[in-house]
Amino acid sequence: MRVLAVARNTFREAVRDKVLYVLLLFAAAAIFGSKALGWISIGQDIKIVKDLSLAAVSVFGVLIAIFVGTNLVYKEIDKRTIYTILCRPMHRWEFILGKYLGLAALLALVTAVMVLVAAVYVVVLGGSLDATFFLAGLLIGWQLLLITALAVLLSALTSPILGAIIVFSTYVVGHATTIFTELPPHFDGTATKRVLQAVYYIIPNFSNFDIRAEAANGVPVAPGYILWAMAYGAVYTAVLLIIASLAFQDKDV
Amino acid sequence: MDAIATRNLTKIYRGHIGRGAVKSLDNLSLAVAPNEVFGFLGRNGAGKTTAIKILCSLLRATEGEAFVMGQDTRRPATRKHIGYLPENPYFYEYLTPRETLDFYGELHGLTRAERAAEWEQLADLLDLRGIAGQRVRGFSKGMRQRLGFAVALVGDPEVLILDEPMSGLDPLGRRMIRELILLFHERGKTIFFSSHVLGDVEQICSRVGILVQGRLTTQGRLDELLNRRVNRVEIIAADLNEAAATVLAARSDGIRESEQGRHFFVKDMEAANALAADVLQSGGTLAEFTPIRESLEEYFVREQETVS
């Protein structure tokens, strides 16, 4: 199957990307370094380690998605490897989907490894783990799938630097989307309010995937919420991939 | 049914800020019959690669249509019939030739068994066995071109589209490409290739098209296009005494000297025969007698000058 061939090759290529290992090294340093902040919060050290190590998984996962993802299609065009691929009897959407799935598989693996390392570290430090910790890891991974889809879309349309800036800005703003709705009263009825409300609905709300606080404190999260957050992410991801495929359909390479 | 046909193919590249639009291809209509070896000629920037990329569906034509084996090239299924070798082909540097062919075979929709059989066949044909396990990263230009040819042949397409297949190759590499083109011509393939190496084109093409500033100015069989009359004759004479050489030089249209002897140029065969007889009569030796016909290169230059 052509999509899987492209995905396998993308995975193989991304695994060889040195950026991946540099970021993984920093992620490991952040996970193990979280104990240092644990020391200054008396009696809360395991909670801090859990919270910070999950935050490290999220941030470094996002950085990998951005650095590798925004290069994904652009590099194929720049290095002209795309010529011998798109002249094959395949649809362009198959190429986009294959590139996405390859990086998504890598990110799933990387997230799983980072969460596992964090879990082992928590246990080594004498802490206990529950399902919420791993569900928090699952939602971080799910969030990365959405960010990767945005990175792939921008990779098909623009340069990696501009793409990285847009994806990172979206990630930051997506964690604070309430700023678009919680406006002072004098904005009522203005066009600015309507525009900001539209932005609120366009930008994905990444805080939906954030259950780190619950994981750190061992508070259970309803399975219904997890499923809802996953469905929310899946819809956004699908829409972004459809837009990427449409944008790439008639692009000159 | 033509193997390749284009109808009024036009490509205009939209201008960026501060630059106007550029028309790279202007109403290109050409037809290549099955099993033809078609040479697509033109100077740098004439639009050859643009036309080839439209045929391979890498670029969208602004106007017009392109067909391969009677099917619109925009349809993915049409591209089953096309084997494309880009100019300076690039492959994934971390793959070996075997992995590369396997990857493209999968994209072409071949089964695992078909891909294995394809490798056996192409590895022998393109001498890839010795480098089967090496990564593409360290490959020379010639090795890349061999691999590129193998990739173009994956799936056994009927039409081979080769963009400057001989560019940058050493004489042995060029000969290999020439021989491959002739081999696949014998096997019934249609070959459409662009080249700057006009000597090679003249040797292997049955028909050529010449593109000047995006427009096809000439399309036809080489023997019809080239003026095959003798344009001039070169006679090389050795062992001539000075007096005889002076007399013969006065009767010729040009002379030069080399280690072989004196080169006399005359306009037609009649004058050449008379001059050759006089060389022998005056005690000289006839080292060479060469009628010179118009070459594709001369035709190409003439065509460019006429249009500009």
XYZ file of C-alpha atoms in Angstrom, chain A residues 69-232:
164
model
C 7.084 18.179 10.899
C 7.602 21.604 9.341
C 10.460 20.156 7.269
C 8.600 17.071 6.179
C 7.170 18.020 2.767
C 9.384 21.080 2.273
C 12.542 18.955 2.418
C 11.180 16.564 -0.207
C 10.613 19.489 -2.562
C 13.896 21.195 -1.701
C 15.950 18.014 -2.153
C 13.900 17.054 -5.227
C 13.231 13.541 -3.933
C 9.568 14.345 -4.501
C 10.013 14.252 -8.305
C 10.411 10.492 -8.464
C 7.558 9.969 -6.004
C 4.739 12.133 -7.358
C 5.321 10.860 -10.905
C 4.164 7.435 -9.669
C 0.550 6.293 -10.045
C -0.487 7.739 -6.698
C -2.737 10.522 -5.455
C -1.088 13.480 -3.796
C -3.226 13.011 -0.692
C -1.656 9.571 -0.302
C 1.733 11.256 -0.106
C 0.540 13.794 2.499
C -1.176 11.113 4.563
C 1.878 8.842 4.361
C 4.219 11.628 5.482
C 1.863 12.422 8.360
C 1.463 8.821 9.484
C 5.231 8.244 9.422
C 5.917 11.152 11.743
C 2.842 10.391 13.856
C 4.142 6.843 14.402
C 7.519 8.209 15.445
C 5.936 10.689 17.862
C 3.736 7.975 19.344
C 6.834 5.881 19.965
C 8.846 8.815 21.352
C 5.984 9.856 23.654
C 5.542 6.291 24.891
C 9.270 6.018 25.628
C 9.377 9.390 27.422
C 6.279 8.587 29.527
C 7.742 5.188 30.383
C 11.068 6.754 31.427
C 9.175 9.291 33.574
C 7.075 6.489 35.120
C 10.150 4.410 35.985
C 11.788 7.515 37.487
C 8.721 8.194 39.666
C 8.758 4.588 40.915
C 12.533 4.718 41.552
C 11.982 7.843 43.651
C 9.470 5.899 45.723
C 6.283 7.337 44.242
C 3.233 5.407 43.149
C 1.564 5.493 39.738
C -2.059 5.280 38.709
C -3.984 5.159 35.428
C -4.365 8.966 35.285
C -0.604 9.353 34.845
C -0.658 7.193 31.720
C -3.902 8.769 30.464
C -2.183 12.146 30.759
C 0.620 10.708 28.598
C -1.972 9.424 26.117
C -3.564 12.874 25.768
C -0.150 14.497 25.353
C 0.518 12.063 22.503
C -2.925 12.796 21.045
C -2.195 16.514 21.179
C 1.058 15.884 19.304
C -0.879 14.177 16.505
C -2.880 17.371 16.048
C 0.223 19.568 16.131
C 1.931 17.283 13.612
C -1.034 17.657 11.246
C -0.690 21.454 11.475
C 3.068 21.177 10.912
C 2.528 18.967 7.832
C -0.022 21.432 6.434
C 2.408 24.326 6.820
C 5.272 22.229 5.495
C 3.330 21.787 2.249
C 2.690 25.513 1.974
C 5.584 27.466 3.401
C 9.184 27.439 4.598
C 10.164 25.488 7.734
C 11.047 28.668 9.677
C 7.723 30.379 9.034
C 5.913 27.087 9.610
C 7.703 26.552 12.934
C 6.817 30.077 14.104
C 3.142 29.581 13.223
C 2.903 26.125 14.828
C 4.668 27.258 18.001
C 2.483 30.383 18.252
C -0.622 28.225 17.787
C 0.606 25.872 20.509
C 1.167 28.759 22.942
C -2.101 30.541 22.119
C -3.969 27.205 22.087
C -3.176 26.811 25.780
C -4.833 30.096 26.618
C -7.791 30.335 24.269
C -9.997 31.790 27.023
C -8.272 35.163 26.420
C -10.386 35.402 23.268
C -13.684 35.031 25.102
C -13.111 36.571 28.507
C -13.035 40.148 27.267
C -13.800 43.302 29.279
C -17.447 44.559 28.938
C -16.544 47.461 26.636
C -15.834 44.896 23.859
C -19.503 43.831 23.864
C -21.098 44.196 20.422
C -17.853 45.220 18.709
C -16.426 43.646 15.580
C -13.226 42.907 17.529
C -15.169 40.647 19.861
C -16.718 38.771 16.943
C -13.297 38.306 15.299
C -11.716 37.103 18.542
C -14.608 34.703 19.105
C -14.071 33.332 15.594
C -10.365 32.880 16.398
C -11.395 31.063 19.581
C -13.314 28.512 17.542
C -10.596 28.150 14.881
C -7.580 27.649 17.148
C -7.601 24.260 18.839
C -7.944 24.412 22.589
C -4.876 22.509 23.759
C -5.857 22.761 27.424
C -8.452 20.070 26.611
C -5.536 17.635 26.440
C -3.959 18.811 29.673
C -4.760 16.603 32.687
C -1.303 16.934 34.246
C -2.636 18.411 37.481
C -4.980 15.436 37.924
C -2.132 13.033 37.147
C 0.214 14.727 39.640
C -2.406 14.612 42.392
C -3.716 11.131 41.555
C -7.229 12.427 40.811
C -9.153 10.085 38.521
C -10.466 11.442 35.215
C -13.741 10.209 33.749
C -13.229 7.932 30.700
C -15.933 9.960 28.919
C -13.734 13.063 29.131
C -10.734 11.210 27.705
C -12.831 9.933 24.789
C -14.293 13.389 24.187
C -10.801 14.989 24.148
C -9.579 12.316 21.742
C -12.553 12.833 19.424
C -11.947 16.605 19.562
